[in-house]
Coordinates of C-alpha atoms in Angstrom, one line a residue:
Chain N
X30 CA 2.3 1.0 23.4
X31 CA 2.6 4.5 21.8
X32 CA -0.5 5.7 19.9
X33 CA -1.4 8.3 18.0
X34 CA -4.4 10.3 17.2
X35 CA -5.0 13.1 15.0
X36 CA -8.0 14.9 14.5
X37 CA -9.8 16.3 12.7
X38 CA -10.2 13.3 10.4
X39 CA -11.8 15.1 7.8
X40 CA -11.2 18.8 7.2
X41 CA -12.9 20.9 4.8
X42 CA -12.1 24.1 4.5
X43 CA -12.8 27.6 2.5
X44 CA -9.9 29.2 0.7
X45 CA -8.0 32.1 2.4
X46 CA -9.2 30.5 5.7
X47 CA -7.2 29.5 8.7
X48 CA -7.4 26.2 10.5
X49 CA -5.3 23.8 12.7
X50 CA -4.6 20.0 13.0
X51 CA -3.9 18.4 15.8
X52 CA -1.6 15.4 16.8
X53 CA -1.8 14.0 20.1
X54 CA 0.5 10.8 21.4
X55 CA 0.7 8.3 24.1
X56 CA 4.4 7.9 25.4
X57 CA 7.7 10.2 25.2
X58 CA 9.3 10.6 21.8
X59 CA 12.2 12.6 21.2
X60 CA 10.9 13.6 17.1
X61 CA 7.7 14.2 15.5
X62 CA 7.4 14.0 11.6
X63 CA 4.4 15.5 9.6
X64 CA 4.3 14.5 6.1
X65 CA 1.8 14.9 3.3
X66 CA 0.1 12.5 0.5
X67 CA -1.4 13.4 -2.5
X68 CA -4.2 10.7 -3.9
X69 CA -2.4 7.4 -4.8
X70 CA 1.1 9.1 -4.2
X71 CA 3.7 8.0 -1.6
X72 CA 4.3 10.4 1.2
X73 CA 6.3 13.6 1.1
X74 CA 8.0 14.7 4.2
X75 CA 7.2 18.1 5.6
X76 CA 8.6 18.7 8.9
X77 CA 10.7 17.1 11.8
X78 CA 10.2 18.1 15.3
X79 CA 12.9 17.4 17.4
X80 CA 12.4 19.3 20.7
X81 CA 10.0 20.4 22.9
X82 CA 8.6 24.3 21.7
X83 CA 10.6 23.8 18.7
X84 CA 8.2 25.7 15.3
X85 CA 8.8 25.1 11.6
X86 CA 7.7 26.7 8.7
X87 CA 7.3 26.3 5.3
X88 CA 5.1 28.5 3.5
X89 CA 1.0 28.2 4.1
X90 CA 2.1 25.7 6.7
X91 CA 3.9 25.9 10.1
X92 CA 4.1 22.5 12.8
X93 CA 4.9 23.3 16.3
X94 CA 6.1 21.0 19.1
X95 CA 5.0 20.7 23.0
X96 CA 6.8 17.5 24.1
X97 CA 5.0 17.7 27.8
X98 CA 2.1 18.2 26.4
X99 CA 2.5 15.2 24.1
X100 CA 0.7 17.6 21.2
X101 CA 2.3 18.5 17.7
X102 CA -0.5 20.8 15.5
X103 CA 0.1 21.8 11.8
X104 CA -1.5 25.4 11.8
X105 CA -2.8 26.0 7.9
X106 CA -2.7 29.9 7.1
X107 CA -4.9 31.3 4.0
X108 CA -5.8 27.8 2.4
X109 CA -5.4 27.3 -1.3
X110 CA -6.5 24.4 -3.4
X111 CA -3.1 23.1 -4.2
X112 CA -3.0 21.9 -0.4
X113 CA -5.6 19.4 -0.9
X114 CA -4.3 16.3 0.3
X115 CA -4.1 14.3 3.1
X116 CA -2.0 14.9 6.2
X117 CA -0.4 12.5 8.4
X118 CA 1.4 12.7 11.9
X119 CA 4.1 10.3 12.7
X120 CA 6.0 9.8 16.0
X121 CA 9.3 8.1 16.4
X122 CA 9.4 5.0 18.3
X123 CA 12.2 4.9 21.1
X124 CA 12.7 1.0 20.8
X125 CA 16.1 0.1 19.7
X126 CA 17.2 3.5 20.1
X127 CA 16.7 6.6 17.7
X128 CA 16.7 4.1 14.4
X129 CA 13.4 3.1 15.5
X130 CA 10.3 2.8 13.0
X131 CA 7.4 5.2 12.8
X132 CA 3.9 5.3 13.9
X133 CA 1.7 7.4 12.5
X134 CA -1.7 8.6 12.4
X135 CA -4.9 8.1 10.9
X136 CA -4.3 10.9 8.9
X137 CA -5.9 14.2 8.1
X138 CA -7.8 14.8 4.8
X139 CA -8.0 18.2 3.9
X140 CA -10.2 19.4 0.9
X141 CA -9.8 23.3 0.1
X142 CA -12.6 24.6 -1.7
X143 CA -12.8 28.0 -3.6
Chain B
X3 CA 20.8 11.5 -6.8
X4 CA 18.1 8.8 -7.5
X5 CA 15.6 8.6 -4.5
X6 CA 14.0 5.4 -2.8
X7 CA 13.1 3.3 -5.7
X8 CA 10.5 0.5 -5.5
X9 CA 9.2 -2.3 -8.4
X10 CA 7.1 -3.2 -9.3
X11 CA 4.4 0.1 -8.7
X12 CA 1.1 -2.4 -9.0
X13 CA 0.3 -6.3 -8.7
X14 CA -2.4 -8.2 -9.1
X15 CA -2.2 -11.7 -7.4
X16 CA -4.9 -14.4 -6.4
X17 CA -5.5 -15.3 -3.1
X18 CA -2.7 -18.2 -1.9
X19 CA 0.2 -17.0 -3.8
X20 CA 3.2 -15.6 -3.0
X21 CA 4.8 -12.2 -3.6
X22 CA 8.1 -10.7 -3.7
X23 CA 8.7 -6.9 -4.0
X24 CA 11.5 -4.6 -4.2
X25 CA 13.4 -1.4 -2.8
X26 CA 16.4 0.2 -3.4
X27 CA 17.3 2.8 -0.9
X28 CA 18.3 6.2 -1.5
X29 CA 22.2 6.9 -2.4
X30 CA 24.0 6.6 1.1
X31 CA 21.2 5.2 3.3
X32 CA 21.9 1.4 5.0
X33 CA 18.5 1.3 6.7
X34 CA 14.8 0.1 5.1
X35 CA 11.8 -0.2 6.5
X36 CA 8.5 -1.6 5.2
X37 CA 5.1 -0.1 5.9
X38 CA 1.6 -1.3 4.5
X39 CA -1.2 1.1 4.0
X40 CA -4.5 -0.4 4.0
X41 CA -6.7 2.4 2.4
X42 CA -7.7 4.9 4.4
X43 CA -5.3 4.2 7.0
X44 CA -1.9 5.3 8.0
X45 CA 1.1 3.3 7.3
X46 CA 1.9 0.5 9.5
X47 CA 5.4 -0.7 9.9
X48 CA 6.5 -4.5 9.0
X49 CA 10.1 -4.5 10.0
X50 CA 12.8 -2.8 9.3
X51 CA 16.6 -4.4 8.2
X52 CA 20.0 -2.7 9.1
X53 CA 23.0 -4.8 7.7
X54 CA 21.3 -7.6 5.9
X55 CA 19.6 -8.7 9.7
X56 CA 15.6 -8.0 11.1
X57 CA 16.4 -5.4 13.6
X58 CA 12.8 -4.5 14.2
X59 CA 9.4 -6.0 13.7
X60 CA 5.7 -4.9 13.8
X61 CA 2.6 -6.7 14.5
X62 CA 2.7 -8.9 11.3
X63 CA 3.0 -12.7 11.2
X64 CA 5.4 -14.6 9.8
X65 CA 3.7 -15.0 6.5
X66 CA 5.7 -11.4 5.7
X67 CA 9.4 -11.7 5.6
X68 CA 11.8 -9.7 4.1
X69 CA 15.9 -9.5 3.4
X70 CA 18.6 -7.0 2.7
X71 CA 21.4 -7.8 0.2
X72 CA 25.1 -6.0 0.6
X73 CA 23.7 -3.7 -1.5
X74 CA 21.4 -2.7 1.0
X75 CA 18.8 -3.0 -1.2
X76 CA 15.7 -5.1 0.1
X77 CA 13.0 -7.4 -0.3
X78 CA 9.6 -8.2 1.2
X79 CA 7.9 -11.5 0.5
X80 CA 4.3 -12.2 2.0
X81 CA 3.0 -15.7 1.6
X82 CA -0.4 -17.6 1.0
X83 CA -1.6 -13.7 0.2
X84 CA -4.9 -13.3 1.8
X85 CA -7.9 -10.5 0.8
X86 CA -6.9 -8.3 3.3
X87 CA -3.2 -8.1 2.4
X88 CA -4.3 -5.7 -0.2
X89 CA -2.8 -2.3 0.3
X90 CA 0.0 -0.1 -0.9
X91 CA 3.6 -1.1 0.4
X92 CA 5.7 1.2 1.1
X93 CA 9.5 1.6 1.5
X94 CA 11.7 3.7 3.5
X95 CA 15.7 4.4 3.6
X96 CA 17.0 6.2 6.1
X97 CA 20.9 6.8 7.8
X98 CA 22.0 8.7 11.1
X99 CA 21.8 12.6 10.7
X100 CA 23.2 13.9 13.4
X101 CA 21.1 13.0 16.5
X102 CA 17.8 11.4 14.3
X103 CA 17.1 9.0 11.3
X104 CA 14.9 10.6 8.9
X105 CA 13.1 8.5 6.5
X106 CA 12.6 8.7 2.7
X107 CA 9.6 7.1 1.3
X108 CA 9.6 5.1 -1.7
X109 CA 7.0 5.6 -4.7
X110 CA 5.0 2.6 -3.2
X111 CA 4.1 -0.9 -4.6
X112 CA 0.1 -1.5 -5.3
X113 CA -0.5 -4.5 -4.4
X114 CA -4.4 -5.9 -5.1
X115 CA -5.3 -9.9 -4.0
X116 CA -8.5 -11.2 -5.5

């Protein structure tokens, strides 16, 4: 059964500080989403991962892949407040081939504070 | 290009009924999947429809069931609604790009059960 676990849970964090999240999951996978929701919002896509070492950026944010190592981390550079939300991991299921659903993570929420 | 639509965006329904809610997927996309997201949590995927047929399922029983017109739009009904069905349902197209399926969230249906 494929699992996965982020952590931290809860991330609070100065502005202009750097921190990282981490996603960890059980079986092979061949993509890796990270998206972000805001308080009673639906969730915004903000990367796909697709294969092993690949690195995205986009902004204050930049996801990285290590397929062997079963490990995805969202690296946060220089925090501002507008980033205040709530993270989420979410690994592509193989079953039925690459159509297959998501599972995701708990989730990461991440309070930036002046 | 109109996004993943869903209606209604709240409900409030007593314990025992019966609900019906609705997606229409983005412009293009023949794919939906549902997801519930108890609060606090991470989306959990229901099932998924591809050409008006269940292609995949989650650990949900059978009081959730769901269809997909021509149209591909979809629906999901959950019967004799319980406390804990209480969450926000979420809706996702997606099609083939290239070598992966990326998914498009809907705005999200509230759904309360007193």
């Amino acid at each position: 059964e494929l699992k996965v676990e982020q952590n931290p849970l809860f991330l609070s964090m100065q502005e202009g500080k750097n921190y990282t999240i981490y996603c960890n999951y059980s079986t092979t996978s061949d993509r890796l989403y990270w998206y972000r929701q805001d308080p009673g919002k639906s969730l915004e896509s903000l990367f796909v991962l697709l294969s092993n070492g690949a690195v995205k950026q986009e902004g204050r944010l930049m996801a990285s892949l290590d397929t062997k190592a079963r490990l995805s981390t969202l690296h946060i550079t220089a925090a501002v407040h507008d980033l205040s939300a709530t993270y989420f991991c979410a690994v592509g299921s193989n079953y039925g081939g690459s159509q297959g659903n998501l599972i995701f993570g708990k989730g990461t929420k991440l309070s930036v504070k002046p | 290009d109109a996004g993943v639509t869903q209606s209604p965006t709240h409900l409030i329904k007593t314990r025992g009924q019966q609900v019906t809610l609705r997606c229409s997927p983005k412009s293009g996309h023949d794919t939906v999947s549902w997801y519930q997201q108890a609060l606090g949590q991470g989306p959990q995927f229901i099932f998924q429809y591809y050409e008006e047929e269940e292609r995949q399922r989650g650990n949900f029983p059978d009081r959730f069931s769901g269809h997909q017109f021509p149209n591909y739009s979809s629906e999901l009904n959950v019967n004799a609604l319980l406390l804990g069905d209480s969450a926000l349902y979420l809706c996702a197209s997606s099609t083939r790009q290239g070598f992966f399926w990326e998914q498009y969230f809907g705005p999200g249906t509230r759904l309360t059960v007193t």
